[in-house]
Structure formats: C-alpha cells, structure tokens
Amino acid sequence: MLSQSDQIESSALKIGVIVNLMMAIAGWIAFSLTGSEALLLDGNFSLISSVTTIAAILIIHKKHKRTSVFPYGRYFYESFFTFSKGILILGLIIAALIQNILKIIAFIEGDQLEKLKTGPILIYMALMIFLCFGLAFLYQHKNKKIHFQSSILNVETKASKIDGFMTIAVGIALVLTTFVPESSKLSFLLYIGDSIIVILMCLFLFQTPFEVIKGGFIELAGGSLQDKEAVHEIEMIVKNLLPNGLQMNNCHISKTGSSHLVLVYASSSTTTIATETVNQYRNSLHEKLEVKYPNSEVEIVFR
C-alpha cells in the first residue's frame, strides 16, 4: 500500500509518461515536415523521458521494501535514478552540441544542405511550450505538496524545462528564417539557423545536468544533506526535543532518495541516564520528523 506522498508522486509521473509520449510523436511529425534534425532529437529526448519515467514509477513501488541486505529500504534506487537521469540529460545535450557543430562545419566546407522548412512550426512551438512547461509546473506543484522530498520529481522538473527551452530555441530559429531572403548576407540562417540557436542553448543549459549528477552522487555516497534550510530545521528539532541529562555533541544528516538518516552523537551530562529516556527521545524525534520528512531513520550514538 502506497503512502499518500507516494501516491502524489506516482500520479504525477503517470501523467508525465503520457505527456512525454505525446511530445515524442509531435517531435517526429515536426521533423518529417521541417527537416530539422534538432526536432528529431527533441522527439527522441521525449521518448527516452517517457521510458525512464516508467522506471521511476516502478521504483516508487519497490523503494520501501526492507531486507537483511537493505535494512533501511531501497531508497538508493531513487538516488541512482537521479544520478542516471543527470548523465542522460548531459549526454543528450552533448549529442545535440556535437550534432549541430558538425552540421555547421559541413555547411562551411561546402556541403549541400537542405533549406529549413518552417511548416507548422508555430503550432508545434505552442503545443510543446504548453506541454513541457505545463508538465514542469505539475511536477513542481506535486513535489511542493510533499515538501520537495522527491528527488525523482525534482530531476523530472529540470528535464522538462530543458526540453521546453530546447524547443523554444529551435522554434525561434525556424521562425526567423522566414524573414531572411536568399540573397541576404544572413542567408546561411536558412540552412544552419537552428544549429546555431541549439548550440547557444546547450551552452546555456550545460550546468543543469552537472548539478543533478552531483546531487545524485552525494546521496549515493552517503554524504551530508546539501539543503541547508532542511539541515537547520532538523538540527533545531533534535536540540528542542533533547531530554534532561542528555546533550548533543554532533548531528549528521544524510538523504538517500526520499529517505533521511539522522545520526545524533550524544553523551550523558549526568552519571547515568535511563535507557527508556533515550528510547523515548528517539521515538519523539522520529514522530516529529515523519510529518515533513517521511521515511526517516533516527539513531542515537553515544561516544
């Protein structure tokens, strides 16, 4: 049985599968009408997003299962998905960059390229902008409902925005070519205008996948939680619930997917402290954290 936060996450991703598939078909149709390789890449990107989103839905149903090998659950699946999706996004951006650089080089070397056709580009642009940024808004809205705890919805939001910006770039290039006469000094835009715009957009968006990869890698490696606001909030909860006779020396907080691990390094300020007091403190922390940080694990370490 999925929790409410899992249901919210899963429902958003199911819509994402359908929308990405629609965008893939739209990209292929637009490519057949305009001849723009960038639109073909756009369609392929949407298809890959649709397939990976199905994988993300399966992860939601598997991540809570605890075994002797994974006693805290399989939340690392989410972190691995984030890491892999970041690499995928980076790969697609690099592919788009190389593909369009080669197209420009071929044009400079005198290869005969087909003139870009605008076709129904304005209709395609309007549809894709609505779908891409509408999907990004949906993901972000659903993630906000669960206090932005979903790594999957976070990376899918960024992927949808990148897809939208790419579409805008190609669309602008194709529309601008309609105003360029064959005899103009800018006539090269009739052949490689989309490539120039795509390269500029790739350079502009280059940082995003690195941020996604970095976040996924830190989670997989068990590093400290990078959200400073969340760290401060959790540390305040740890301090405010401290019982008499117990003092906190340090606190380590890590995040793996939608799960948080809070290690409280403590010591007794009295000669002895009852085991029951420590257990009550641990349970109180767990109950308080579960409100905003579901799937949390709390451990009290004496040293």
XYZ file of C-alpha atoms in Angstrom:
303
model
C 0.000 0.000 0.000
C 1.498 3.295 -1.118
C 1.620 6.239 1.278
C -0.110 9.489 0.386
C 3.181 11.103 -0.692
C 3.965 8.084 -2.883
C 0.510 8.300 -4.473
C 1.033 12.001 -5.244
C 4.443 11.264 -6.752
C 3.187 8.286 -8.767
C 0.132 10.134 -10.138
C 2.326 12.978 -11.409
C 4.727 10.564 -13.110
C 1.910 8.636 -14.797
C 0.732 11.876 -16.394
C 4.361 12.510 -17.360
C 4.573 9.201 -19.260
C 1.575 10.141 -21.420
C 2.665 13.748 -21.992
C 6.231 12.766 -22.931
C 4.921 10.187 -25.387
C 2.700 12.862 -26.977
C 5.698 15.178 -27.261
C 7.807 12.428 -28.846
C 5.187 11.838 -31.546
C 4.837 15.597 -32.105
C 8.632 15.921 -32.484
C 8.809 13.154 -35.091
C 5.932 14.653 -37.081
C 7.544 18.103 -36.937
C 10.861 16.622 -38.124
C 9.168 14.995 -41.130
C 7.611 18.346 -42.069
C 10.577 20.674 -41.458
C 13.688 18.507 -41.929
C 15.210 19.931 -38.754
C 17.434 17.339 -37.043
C 17.018 19.304 -33.825
C 13.312 18.464 -33.767
C 14.126 14.781 -34.269
C 16.466 14.977 -31.268
C 13.685 16.718 -29.342
C 11.295 13.876 -30.121
C 13.840 11.234 -29.133
C 14.529 13.075 -25.863
C 10.805 12.958 -25.046
C 10.625 9.234 -25.846
C 13.558 8.472 -23.533
C 11.920 10.613 -20.833
C 8.705 8.601 -21.199
C 10.554 5.288 -20.804
C 12.641 6.448 -17.836
C 9.522 7.808 -16.149
C 8.005 4.320 -16.259
C 11.146 3.104 -14.472
C 10.660 5.843 -11.875
C 7.097 4.651 -11.179
C 8.379 1.114 -10.608
C 10.982 2.483 -8.183
C 8.248 4.112 -6.086
C 6.621 0.703 -5.599
C 9.913 -1.006 -4.661
C 11.794 1.562 -2.573
C 10.129 0.824 0.797
C 10.934 -2.880 0.820
C 13.356 -3.749 3.626
C 15.603 -6.778 3.545
C 18.544 -8.105 5.542
C 20.814 -6.589 2.884
C 18.961 -3.246 2.820
C 17.540 -2.809 6.350
C 16.679 0.864 5.744
C 14.848 0.189 2.475
C 15.863 0.600 -1.159
C 15.746 4.374 -1.375
C 19.101 4.355 -3.125
C 17.102 3.404 -6.251
C 15.829 6.997 -6.294
C 19.319 8.432 -5.935
C 20.601 6.128 -8.666
C 17.728 7.227 -10.910
C 18.600 10.887 -10.289
C 22.276 10.249 -10.999
C 21.491 8.266 -14.167
C 18.962 10.811 -15.421
C 21.538 13.568 -14.932
C 24.027 11.618 -17.061
C 21.307 11.026 -19.663
C 20.447 14.723 -19.840
C 24.147 15.593 -20.100
C 24.574 13.009 -22.867
C 21.658 14.410 -24.856
C 22.968 17.957 -24.520
C 26.442 16.854 -25.653
C 24.884 14.879 -28.542
C 22.906 17.942 -29.623
C 26.035 20.095 -29.343
C 28.206 17.748 -31.423
C 25.481 17.070 -33.993
C 24.879 20.745 -34.675
C 28.574 21.702 -34.644
C 29.177 19.017 -37.301
C 26.273 20.390 -39.325
C 27.788 23.890 -39.268
C 31.245 22.529 -40.206
C 29.692 20.627 -43.114
C 27.991 23.809 -44.311
C 31.248 25.790 -44.082
C 33.046 23.093 -46.070
C 30.510 23.485 -48.857
C 28.224 20.515 -48.358
C 24.777 20.972 -49.852
C 22.263 21.147 -47.018
C 18.518 21.262 -47.397
C 16.881 24.569 -46.614
C 14.913 24.504 -43.385
C 11.159 24.394 -43.792
C 9.066 26.279 -41.309
C 5.954 24.170 -41.869
C 3.581 24.164 -38.891
C 6.361 25.280 -36.556
C 4.267 27.884 -34.718
C 1.629 25.273 -33.865
C 4.362 22.859 -32.775
C 6.046 25.519 -30.632
C 2.810 26.481 -28.897
C 1.955 22.832 -28.207
C 5.411 21.923 -26.906
C 5.769 25.011 -24.720
C 2.385 24.264 -23.165
C 3.202 20.580 -22.602
C 6.838 20.998 -21.428
C 6.355 23.858 -19.005
C 2.900 22.601 -18.002
C 4.481 19.261 -17.063
C 7.318 21.014 -15.217
C 4.736 23.053 -13.271
C 2.780 19.874 -12.444
C 5.904 18.110 -11.162
C 6.926 21.108 -9.067
C 3.391 21.582 -7.696
C 3.128 17.915 -6.697
C 6.618 17.982 -5.181
C 5.672 21.051 -3.144
C 2.781 19.069 -1.655
C 5.286 16.590 -0.219
C 7.712 19.328 0.901
C 10.041 18.825 -2.098
C 11.183 15.451 -0.757
C 11.009 13.695 -4.146
C 14.379 13.541 -5.903
C 12.634 11.992 -8.900
C 10.108 14.826 -9.321
C 12.922 17.324 -8.858
C 15.033 15.902 -11.702
C 11.967 15.409 -13.919
C 11.079 19.085 -13.434
C 14.524 20.119 -14.655
C 14.382 17.689 -17.594
C 11.001 19.081 -18.700
C 12.290 22.647 -18.533
C 15.376 21.738 -20.598
C 13.133 20.084 -23.192
C 10.992 23.220 -23.283
C 13.946 25.572 -23.707
C 15.361 23.405 -26.499
C 12.033 23.542 -28.309
C 11.855 27.310 -27.951
C 15.380 27.645 -29.330
C 14.672 25.564 -32.424
C 11.295 27.200 -32.928
C 12.764 30.704 -32.824
C 15.442 29.722 -35.331
C 12.944 28.256 -37.766
C 10.560 31.207 -37.485
C 13.373 33.730 -38.011
C 14.390 32.038 -41.250
C 11.094 33.115 -42.794
C 12.302 36.729 -42.669
C 15.680 36.060 -44.300
C 15.811 36.439 -48.120
C 18.005 34.078 -50.145
C 20.142 36.983 -51.374
C 20.854 38.321 -47.880
C 24.225 38.053 -46.129
C 22.315 36.178 -43.453
C 21.106 33.541 -45.897
C 23.214 30.942 -44.050
C 20.498 31.022 -41.372
C 18.190 29.332 -43.867
C 20.387 26.230 -43.554
C 22.053 26.293 -40.132
C 19.964 28.758 -38.134
C 18.541 26.032 -35.932
C 22.021 24.632 -35.281
C 23.358 27.989 -34.100
C 20.466 28.509 -31.703
C 20.663 24.952 -30.346
C 24.406 25.299 -29.661
C 23.793 28.523 -27.733
C 21.022 26.872 -25.710
C 23.221 23.837 -24.988
C 25.938 26.076 -23.583
C 23.342 27.946 -21.507
C 21.858 24.721 -20.071
C 25.158 22.872 -19.579
C 25.316 23.468 -15.813
C 21.941 21.878 -15.004
C 22.831 18.188 -15.575
C 26.060 18.602 -13.604
C 24.022 19.829 -10.624
C 21.706 16.817 -10.952
C 24.653 14.389 -11.218
C 26.387 15.973 -8.236
C 23.257 15.692 -6.076
C 22.709 12.039 -7.032
C 26.358 11.156 -6.428
C 26.420 12.764 -2.971
C 23.301 10.811 -1.975
C 24.681 7.517 -3.284
C 27.955 8.122 -1.420
C 26.142 8.816 1.859
C 27.238 12.441 2.014
C 25.689 15.116 4.196
C 22.357 16.666 3.254
C 23.020 19.634 0.961
C 19.776 21.516 1.678
C 20.969 23.994 4.328
C 17.441 25.042 5.264
C 16.410 21.419 5.901
C 19.618 20.770 7.874
C 18.919 23.748 10.143
C 15.291 22.695 10.643
C 16.203 19.104 11.553
C 19.006 20.205 13.895
C 16.588 22.531 15.720
C 14.145 19.639 16.175
C 16.979 17.475 17.554
C 18.010 20.193 20.025
C 14.495 21.213 21.107
C 13.475 17.659 21.984
C 16.626 16.848 23.974
C 15.649 15.383 27.386
C 17.288 16.386 30.640
C 20.562 14.575 31.186
C 21.380 14.229 27.513
C 23.462 16.586 25.400
C 24.091 16.611 21.652
C 27.747 16.675 20.571
C 27.169 16.464 16.836
C 24.497 15.628 14.306
C 24.949 14.012 10.911
C 22.053 14.203 8.433
C 22.091 12.440 5.091
C 19.473 11.957 2.396
C 19.051 8.975 0.093
C 16.188 9.483 -2.320
C 13.126 10.312 -0.209
C 14.668 8.881 2.975
C 16.600 10.796 5.633
C 19.056 9.337 8.119
C 19.654 11.373 11.270
C 22.566 10.309 13.477
C 22.636 12.131 16.803
C 26.003 11.833 18.527
C 25.222 12.359 22.199
C 26.629 11.991 25.670
C 25.149 11.953 29.151
C 25.513 15.083 31.245
C 24.784 13.010 34.362
C 26.382 9.889 35.813
C 23.713 7.642 34.327
C 20.740 8.022 32.014
C 17.839 5.620 31.698
C 17.560 3.569 28.513
C 13.852 4.387 28.458
C 14.654 8.116 28.288
C 16.889 7.594 25.264
C 14.272 5.428 23.533
C 11.531 7.982 24.195
C 13.756 10.727 22.757
C 14.463 8.665 19.653
C 10.766 7.895 19.144
C 9.802 11.549 19.658
C 12.353 12.617 17.071
C 11.079 10.037 14.608
C 7.430 11.096 15.045
C 8.290 14.795 14.663
C 10.431 14.261 11.560
C 7.912 11.969 9.861
C 5.494 14.892 9.490
C 7.692 16.679 6.944
C 10.457 14.149 6.267
C 8.798 10.762 5.697
C 10.809 7.526 5.677
C 13.233 8.998 8.205
C 15.548 6.909 10.366
C 16.905 8.200 13.672
C 19.814 6.708 15.591
C 21.309 7.907 18.889
C 25.047 7.239 19.101
C 26.921 7.542 22.405
C 30.622 8.227 22.295
